[in-house]
Structures are given as structure tokens and as C-alpha cells.
């Protein structure tokens, strides 16, 4: 049973407590958001709520970008505040306006690996040097294949528990994914065979592991370590890397999976927009809207997908002529 949350200071703290309790009662885990809002309550102690008005100064301080902070981190913090303020308004509080955020850099364009690059990348993984006292030469090829073969987020793969692999059904139980949701992910027979080989090796050194990709210190691998090993494998495969924040990134294995999966569904005769909800649920997107970007990426790499879309939608889009001439 989870320990009760400590009471937060002031009326804003009480309001945040009510809000978090409300969200958790609806089934949201709301742990990270709870921690964020608890910080907000502490920051706002010098600007208390008066006459049910949440001060603008509190919001301005909270929204302000911290030196060195990434735009995405700031956006997540502000998004959490926005949801809370909407709820507070429904409770009769007067809430301040949120200033617009200015993106500090251009949005990242996903890198989609070619078939040749993927083959070279996994060859580099499979032939990495073996070091005494470590089994990274076994762990990393399997971990990267899981990311590429299922589209898991790297955090989901790292947090995969040993007991959450169902060998009979060939599924993985992904717990507390993005948005606090659980989901089942099916794996292909060939991927399941590879996972079983890693499982057999892991059990030789750890009879009762907690994590499926458990390292020798009893913990899952860190994302920083995985990223460093990923960069080294790219280098051995001859795949250029444009620098941190530019890519290719580990997350691009997920992007590549989504593009290939969408193409496969279209090749099987499924309407591309009927395929989106299937892919969205499989990879754990909040809604098919979050998956729509892969339509453009898939069409860029595989123009025949556009043909499939036109065959479905072409008769529903009216032609536009040049209009009357004068």
C-alpha cells in the first residue's frame, strides 16, 4: 500500500491535494505530476491565494524557463500546470493566463533507418567485443532488437520485469507506460526465440531476477549507458551521427518500427487510417492523432502508400476546376 502524501502548504497546497486525489480516483497514477505540483505549492508559499484568486506571479515564476532547461522539459511542466488550472476554474477559482512558450530550437525530425543500415547496425551489435565479467555483448543486441521489433520506448524496455513476459502467449506486459497506462505487447516468434535465449543466459547468473534486462548489479541498464553503447554501435556500423540532439537516437528505432509497421498494414490491404488506431494502441500512444505523423514519414519513404490512400479517398474528394472564365 502506497504511503500517504504529506500535506502541502497553504490553500494552493490543499487545492493541489484535492486535484491529485481526484485524478488518482479516476485511475491515473499521477505520480510525476503530483511531484511537479508539490514543488509548485512550495514555490508559491510567498504568494498565497486570496479571495479564490491564484496569483499571476505564481504562474509566471513556474512557467519561466530554467537556465539550461530543454524546451520539452519546460513544456511538460507547463502542461501539468495547465490541466490543474482548468480543474481549479471548474471549482470556482480565478486563474491567471498562461504565457505562450517559445520553442528554443527546431523540432526533431525522426531518423528512419534503411534496411541496409539496420542490417549493418545489428551486425555491429552481434560482433561487439566480449569483455570478461560483463554480458553486454548479449544484452545489447537483444535489447536493441526488442526496441526495433516492437517499437517499445527505451524506458519501457529497461523497466520490463522478468515476471511480465508471458512465454505461452508471446506477450510483454508494459507497466506504467507514458500516461500511467499498462498495455500488452505481442512479439513475433523470432523475437520470442531471441528473448528466450537471453532469459536462459540471465538465469545462469541470477536465479530470481527482478528485471528482464537485469545487469550484474541487480538493476536495469541506465538510459545514459544504453545511449553511449548505441552511439558506439552506430560508429562500428558506419552510420554517421550528427551530434547529440540531432541523431540518430535510440528512440529512432521506435520511429523506424512504426513506419515499417504502417507500411506492412497497408501492404496487407488495410486502409492507412484504419491502421492508425491499431498501431497507436500497440505502441502506447494516447490517441491515433499522436500516430498520424508516421503517415507522412511512411509516404516519404514508400510512395506507394500514397497510391493506397488515393484509392480509398480519391472518390470522396471533389475535383476543383479553374472556375468560370471572364
PDB file of C-alpha atoms in Angstrom, residues 65-245:
ATOM      1  CA  UNK A  65      12.447  28.652 -18.324  1.00  0.00           C
ATOM      2  CA  UNK A  66      15.253  27.497 -16.048  1.00  0.00           C
ATOM      3  CA  UNK A  67      18.763  28.182 -17.441  1.00  0.00           C
ATOM      4  CA  UNK A  68      19.933  25.154 -19.391  1.00  0.00           C
ATOM      5  CA  UNK A  69      16.476  23.579 -19.366  1.00  0.00           C
ATOM      6  CA  UNK A  70      15.303  21.839 -22.516  1.00  0.00           C
ATOM      7  CA  UNK A  71      12.169  23.161 -24.156  1.00  0.00           C
ATOM      8  CA  UNK A  72      10.455  19.774 -23.859  1.00  0.00           C
ATOM      9  CA  UNK A  73      11.030  19.678 -20.098  1.00  0.00           C
ATOM     10  CA  UNK A  74       9.570  23.148 -19.705  1.00  0.00           C
ATOM     11  CA  UNK A  75       6.589  22.192 -21.861  1.00  0.00           C
ATOM     12  CA  UNK A  76       5.808  19.147 -19.685  1.00  0.00           C
ATOM     13  CA  UNK A  77       5.925  21.272 -16.538  1.00  0.00           C
ATOM     14  CA  UNK A  78       3.625  23.906 -18.030  1.00  0.00           C
ATOM     15  CA  UNK A  79       1.243  21.288 -19.409  1.00  0.00           C
ATOM     16  CA  UNK A  80       0.843  19.841 -15.922  1.00  0.00           C
ATOM     17  CA  UNK A  81       0.019  23.308 -14.577  1.00  0.00           C
ATOM     18  CA  UNK A  82      -2.476  23.947 -17.383  1.00  0.00           C
ATOM     19  CA  UNK A  83      -4.520  20.856 -16.507  1.00  0.00           C
ATOM     20  CA  UNK A  84      -4.524  21.824 -12.838  1.00  0.00           C
ATOM     21  CA  UNK A  85      -5.670  25.385 -13.570  1.00  0.00           C
ATOM     22  CA  UNK A  86      -8.511  24.112 -15.748  1.00  0.00           C
ATOM     23  CA  UNK A  87      -9.693  21.982 -12.844  1.00  0.00           C
ATOM     24  CA  UNK A  88      -9.313  24.887 -10.404  1.00  0.00           C
ATOM     25  CA  UNK A  89     -11.531  27.048 -12.629  1.00  0.00           C
ATOM     26  CA  UNK A  90     -14.190  24.349 -12.504  1.00  0.00           C
ATOM     27  CA  UNK A  91     -14.044  24.689  -8.707  1.00  0.00           C
ATOM     28  CA  UNK A  92     -14.771  28.404  -8.835  1.00  0.00           C
ATOM     29  CA  UNK A  93     -11.228  29.768  -8.637  1.00  0.00           C
ATOM     30  CA  UNK A  94      -9.992  32.642 -10.774  1.00  0.00           C
ATOM     31  CA  UNK A  95      -6.859  31.501 -12.543  1.00  0.00           C
ATOM     32  CA  UNK A  96      -4.206  33.521 -14.372  1.00  0.00           C
ATOM     33  CA  UNK A  97      -3.318  33.269 -18.028  1.00  0.00           C
ATOM     34  CA  UNK A  98      -0.502  31.011 -19.127  1.00  0.00           C
ATOM     35  CA  UNK A  99       2.012  32.859 -21.315  1.00  0.00           C
ATOM     36  CA  UNK A 100       2.831  31.176 -24.637  1.00  0.00           C
ATOM     37  CA  UNK A 101       6.010  29.127 -24.732  1.00  0.00           C
ATOM     38  CA  UNK A 102       8.664  29.900 -27.280  1.00  0.00           C
ATOM     39  CA  UNK A 103      10.380  26.878 -28.736  1.00  0.00           C
ATOM     40  CA  UNK A 104      14.122  27.302 -28.476  1.00  0.00           C
ATOM     41  CA  UNK A 105      15.037  25.015 -31.333  1.00  0.00           C
ATOM     42  CA  UNK A 106      13.564  23.410 -34.414  1.00  0.00           C
ATOM     43  CA  UNK A 107      11.533  20.239 -33.815  1.00  0.00           C
ATOM     44  CA  UNK A 108      13.433  16.998 -34.160  1.00  0.00           C
ATOM     45  CA  UNK A 109      12.904  15.134 -37.428  1.00  0.00           C
ATOM     46  CA  UNK A 110      12.833  11.368 -36.811  1.00  0.00           C
ATOM     47  CA  UNK A 111      15.565   9.332 -38.458  1.00  0.00           C
ATOM     48  CA  UNK A 112      14.218   6.265 -40.252  1.00  0.00           C
ATOM     49  CA  UNK A 113      16.835   3.566 -40.717  1.00  0.00           C
ATOM     50  CA  UNK A 114      17.090   1.911 -44.112  1.00  0.00           C
ATOM     51  CA  UNK A 115      17.100  -1.877 -44.413  1.00  0.00           C
ATOM     52  CA  UNK A 116      20.822  -1.765 -45.163  1.00  0.00           C
ATOM     53  CA  UNK A 117      21.525   0.397 -42.115  1.00  0.00           C
ATOM     54  CA  UNK A 118      19.504  -1.852 -39.812  1.00  0.00           C
ATOM     55  CA  UNK A 119      21.351  -4.911 -41.089  1.00  0.00           C
ATOM     56  CA  UNK A 120      24.696  -3.197 -40.542  1.00  0.00           C
ATOM     57  CA  UNK A 121      23.682  -1.923 -37.118  1.00  0.00           C
ATOM     58  CA  UNK A 122      22.719  -5.359 -35.820  1.00  0.00           C
ATOM     59  CA  UNK A 123      25.845  -6.901 -37.330  1.00  0.00           C
ATOM     60  CA  UNK A 124      27.847  -4.362 -35.330  1.00  0.00           C
ATOM     61  CA  UNK A 125      25.892  -5.294 -32.197  1.00  0.00           C
ATOM     62  CA  UNK A 126      26.344  -9.022 -32.734  1.00  0.00           C
ATOM     63  CA  UNK A 127      30.098  -8.729 -33.279  1.00  0.00           C
ATOM     64  CA  UNK A 128      30.938  -6.335 -30.454  1.00  0.00           C
ATOM     65  CA  UNK A 129      33.964  -7.195 -28.368  1.00  0.00           C
ATOM     66  CA  UNK A 130      33.433  -9.536 -25.420  1.00  0.00           C
ATOM     67  CA  UNK A 131      34.777  -8.251 -22.105  1.00  0.00           C
ATOM     68  CA  UNK A 132      35.369 -10.519 -19.090  1.00  0.00           C
ATOM     69  CA  UNK A 133      32.866 -10.037 -16.284  1.00  0.00           C
ATOM     70  CA  UNK A 134      30.216  -8.428 -18.464  1.00  0.00           C
ATOM     71  CA  UNK A 135      27.494  -9.718 -20.742  1.00  0.00           C
ATOM     72  CA  UNK A 136      26.716  -6.546 -22.649  1.00  0.00           C
ATOM     73  CA  UNK A 137      27.550  -8.418 -25.876  1.00  0.00           C
ATOM     74  CA  UNK A 138      24.416 -10.494 -25.171  1.00  0.00           C
ATOM     75  CA  UNK A 139      22.202  -7.895 -23.512  1.00  0.00           C
ATOM     76  CA  UNK A 140      22.566  -5.053 -26.012  1.00  0.00           C
ATOM     77  CA  UNK A 141      21.815  -6.957 -29.253  1.00  0.00           C
ATOM     78  CA  UNK A 142      18.659  -8.339 -27.654  1.00  0.00           C
ATOM     79  CA  UNK A 143      17.606  -5.023 -26.141  1.00  0.00           C
ATOM     80  CA  UNK A 144      18.055  -3.142 -29.420  1.00  0.00           C
ATOM     81  CA  UNK A 145      16.206  -5.881 -31.330  1.00  0.00           C
ATOM     82  CA  UNK A 146      13.323  -5.587 -28.893  1.00  0.00           C
ATOM     83  CA  UNK A 147      13.144  -1.822 -29.464  1.00  0.00           C
ATOM     84  CA  UNK A 148      13.243  -2.267 -33.232  1.00  0.00           C
ATOM     85  CA  UNK A 149      10.903  -5.272 -33.295  1.00  0.00           C
ATOM     86  CA  UNK A 150       8.160  -3.878 -31.046  1.00  0.00           C
ATOM     87  CA  UNK A 151       8.573  -0.101 -31.022  1.00  0.00           C
ATOM     88  CA  UNK A 152       8.953  -0.025 -27.237  1.00  0.00           C
ATOM     89  CA  UNK A 153      10.289   3.116 -25.638  1.00  0.00           C
ATOM     90  CA  UNK A 154      13.737   2.532 -24.167  1.00  0.00           C
ATOM     91  CA  UNK A 155      12.378   3.272 -20.680  1.00  0.00           C
ATOM     92  CA  UNK A 156       9.705   0.595 -21.161  1.00  0.00           C
ATOM     93  CA  UNK A 157      12.287  -1.999 -22.174  1.00  0.00           C
ATOM     94  CA  UNK A 158      14.536  -1.144 -19.232  1.00  0.00           C
ATOM     95  CA  UNK A 159      11.650  -1.377 -16.759  1.00  0.00           C
ATOM     96  CA  UNK A 160      10.307  -4.646 -18.180  1.00  0.00           C
ATOM     97  CA  UNK A 161      10.005  -7.089 -15.295  1.00  0.00           C
ATOM     98  CA  UNK A 162      11.127 -10.678 -15.620  1.00  0.00           C
ATOM     99  CA  UNK A 163       7.717 -11.936 -14.494  1.00  0.00           C
ATOM    100  CA  UNK A 164       5.882  -9.795 -17.060  1.00  0.00           C
ATOM    101  CA  UNK A 165       6.964 -11.848 -20.064  1.00  0.00           C
ATOM    102  CA  UNK A 166       4.274 -14.389 -20.965  1.00  0.00           C
ATOM    103  CA  UNK A 167       6.070 -17.131 -22.872  1.00  0.00           C
ATOM    104  CA  UNK A 168       2.870 -19.037 -23.665  1.00  0.00           C
ATOM    105  CA  UNK A 169       1.053 -16.118 -25.266  1.00  0.00           C
ATOM    106  CA  UNK A 170       4.176 -14.389 -26.512  1.00  0.00           C
ATOM    107  CA  UNK A 171       3.325 -11.052 -24.891  1.00  0.00           C
ATOM    108  CA  UNK A 172       5.001  -8.445 -22.724  1.00  0.00           C
ATOM    109  CA  UNK A 173       3.146  -6.571 -20.012  1.00  0.00           C
ATOM    110  CA  UNK A 174       4.316  -2.961 -20.117  1.00  0.00           C
ATOM    111  CA  UNK A 175       3.532  -1.355 -16.783  1.00  0.00           C
ATOM    112  CA  UNK A 176       3.021   2.334 -16.083  1.00  0.00           C
ATOM    113  CA  UNK A 177       3.835   3.421 -19.590  1.00  0.00           C
ATOM    114  CA  UNK A 178       3.652   7.019 -20.740  1.00  0.00           C
ATOM    115  CA  UNK A 179       0.458   8.476 -19.319  1.00  0.00           C
ATOM    116  CA  UNK A 180       0.474   5.939 -16.482  1.00  0.00           C
ATOM    117  CA  UNK A 181      -1.195   3.195 -18.527  1.00  0.00           C
ATOM    118  CA  UNK A 182      -0.434  -0.520 -18.795  1.00  0.00           C
ATOM    119  CA  UNK A 183      -0.592  -2.399 -22.105  1.00  0.00           C
ATOM    120  CA  UNK A 184       0.166  -5.800 -23.615  1.00  0.00           C
ATOM    121  CA  UNK A 185       2.647  -6.023 -26.484  1.00  0.00           C
ATOM    122  CA  UNK A 186       2.790  -9.115 -28.682  1.00  0.00           C
ATOM    123  CA  UNK A 187       6.161 -10.235 -30.039  1.00  0.00           C
ATOM    124  CA  UNK A 188       6.969 -12.214 -33.165  1.00  0.00           C
ATOM    125  CA  UNK A 189       8.101 -15.857 -32.901  1.00  0.00           C
ATOM    126  CA  UNK A 190      11.662 -14.990 -33.968  1.00  0.00           C
ATOM    127  CA  UNK A 191      11.884 -12.203 -31.409  1.00  0.00           C
ATOM    128  CA  UNK A 192      10.480 -14.505 -28.739  1.00  0.00           C
ATOM    129  CA  UNK A 193      13.219 -17.035 -29.538  1.00  0.00           C
ATOM    130  CA  UNK A 194      15.845 -14.364 -29.018  1.00  0.00           C
ATOM    131  CA  UNK A 195      14.268 -13.269 -25.747  1.00  0.00           C
ATOM    132  CA  UNK A 196      14.273 -16.882 -24.543  1.00  0.00           C
ATOM    133  CA  UNK A 197      17.995 -17.176 -25.276  1.00  0.00           C
ATOM    134  CA  UNK A 198      18.672 -14.065 -23.200  1.00  0.00           C
ATOM    135  CA  UNK A 199      16.403 -15.419 -20.447  1.00  0.00           C
ATOM    136  CA  UNK A 200      18.356 -18.691 -20.328  1.00  0.00           C
ATOM    137  CA  UNK A 201      21.630 -16.796 -20.018  1.00  0.00           C
ATOM    138  CA  UNK A 202      20.282 -14.457 -17.338  1.00  0.00           C
ATOM    139  CA  UNK A 203      19.117 -17.376 -15.194  1.00  0.00           C
ATOM    140  CA  UNK A 204      22.626 -18.840 -15.165  1.00  0.00           C
ATOM    141  CA  UNK A 205      23.862 -15.897 -13.098  1.00  0.00           C
ATOM    142  CA  UNK A 206      20.680 -14.730 -11.382  1.00  0.00           C
ATOM    143  CA  UNK A 207      18.190 -17.437 -10.347  1.00  0.00           C
ATOM    144  CA  UNK A 208      15.440 -14.954  -9.447  1.00  0.00           C
ATOM    145  CA  UNK A 209      15.874 -11.729 -11.433  1.00  0.00           C
ATOM    146  CA  UNK A 210      13.539  -8.792 -10.967  1.00  0.00           C
ATOM    147  CA  UNK A 211      14.203  -7.117 -14.302  1.00  0.00           C
ATOM    148  CA  UNK A 212      14.238  -8.836 -17.654  1.00  0.00           C
ATOM    149  CA  UNK A 213      17.333  -6.914 -18.757  1.00  0.00           C
ATOM    150  CA  UNK A 214      18.940  -7.078 -15.342  1.00  0.00           C
ATOM    151  CA  UNK A 215      22.605  -6.132 -15.176  1.00  0.00           C
ATOM    152  CA  UNK A 216      25.145  -7.679 -12.841  1.00  0.00           C
ATOM    153  CA  UNK A 217      24.443  -5.040 -10.188  1.00  0.00           C
ATOM    154  CA  UNK A 218      20.830  -6.203  -9.964  1.00  0.00           C
ATOM    155  CA  UNK A 219      19.405  -3.136 -11.699  1.00  0.00           C
ATOM    156  CA  UNK A 220      18.152  -2.456 -15.219  1.00  0.00           C
ATOM    157  CA  UNK A 221      20.612  -0.670 -17.520  1.00  0.00           C
ATOM    158  CA  UNK A 222      20.597   3.116 -17.422  1.00  0.00           C
ATOM    159  CA  UNK A 223      19.398   5.102 -20.409  1.00  0.00           C
ATOM    160  CA  UNK A 224      22.689   7.005 -20.475  1.00  0.00           C
ATOM    161  CA  UNK A 225      24.660   3.753 -20.766  1.00  0.00           C
ATOM    162  CA  UNK A 226      22.343   2.458 -23.494  1.00  0.00           C
ATOM    163  CA  UNK A 227      22.705   5.699 -25.436  1.00  0.00           C
ATOM    164  CA  UNK A 228      26.504   5.501 -25.235  1.00  0.00           C
ATOM    165  CA  UNK A 229      26.517   1.893 -26.430  1.00  0.00           C
ATOM    166  CA  UNK A 230      24.090   2.805 -29.210  1.00  0.00           C
ATOM    167  CA  UNK A 231      26.451   5.518 -30.441  1.00  0.00           C
ATOM    168  CA  UNK A 232      29.347   3.071 -30.466  1.00  0.00           C
ATOM    169  CA  UNK A 233      27.327   0.541 -32.462  1.00  0.00           C
ATOM    170  CA  UNK A 234      26.383   3.232 -34.977  1.00  0.00           C
ATOM    171  CA  UNK A 235      30.058   4.090 -35.394  1.00  0.00           C
ATOM    172  CA  UNK A 236      31.038   0.445 -35.940  1.00  0.00           C
ATOM    173  CA  UNK A 237      28.234   0.109 -38.500  1.00  0.00           C
ATOM    174  CA  UNK A 238      29.417   3.184 -40.389  1.00  0.00           C
ATOM    175  CA  UNK A 239      26.201   5.114 -39.749  1.00  0.00           C
ATOM    176  CA  UNK A 240      27.017   8.807 -39.268  1.00  0.00           C
ATOM    177  CA  UNK A 241      25.767  10.599 -36.181  1.00  0.00           C
ATOM    178  CA  UNK A 242      25.133  14.336 -36.397  1.00  0.00           C
ATOM    179  CA  UNK A 243      25.617  15.029 -32.683  1.00  0.00           C
ATOM    180  CA  UNK A 244      23.576  14.999 -29.514  1.00  0.00           C
ATOM    181  CA  UNK A 245      20.005  16.133 -30.070  1.00  0.00           C
TER     182      UNK A 245
END
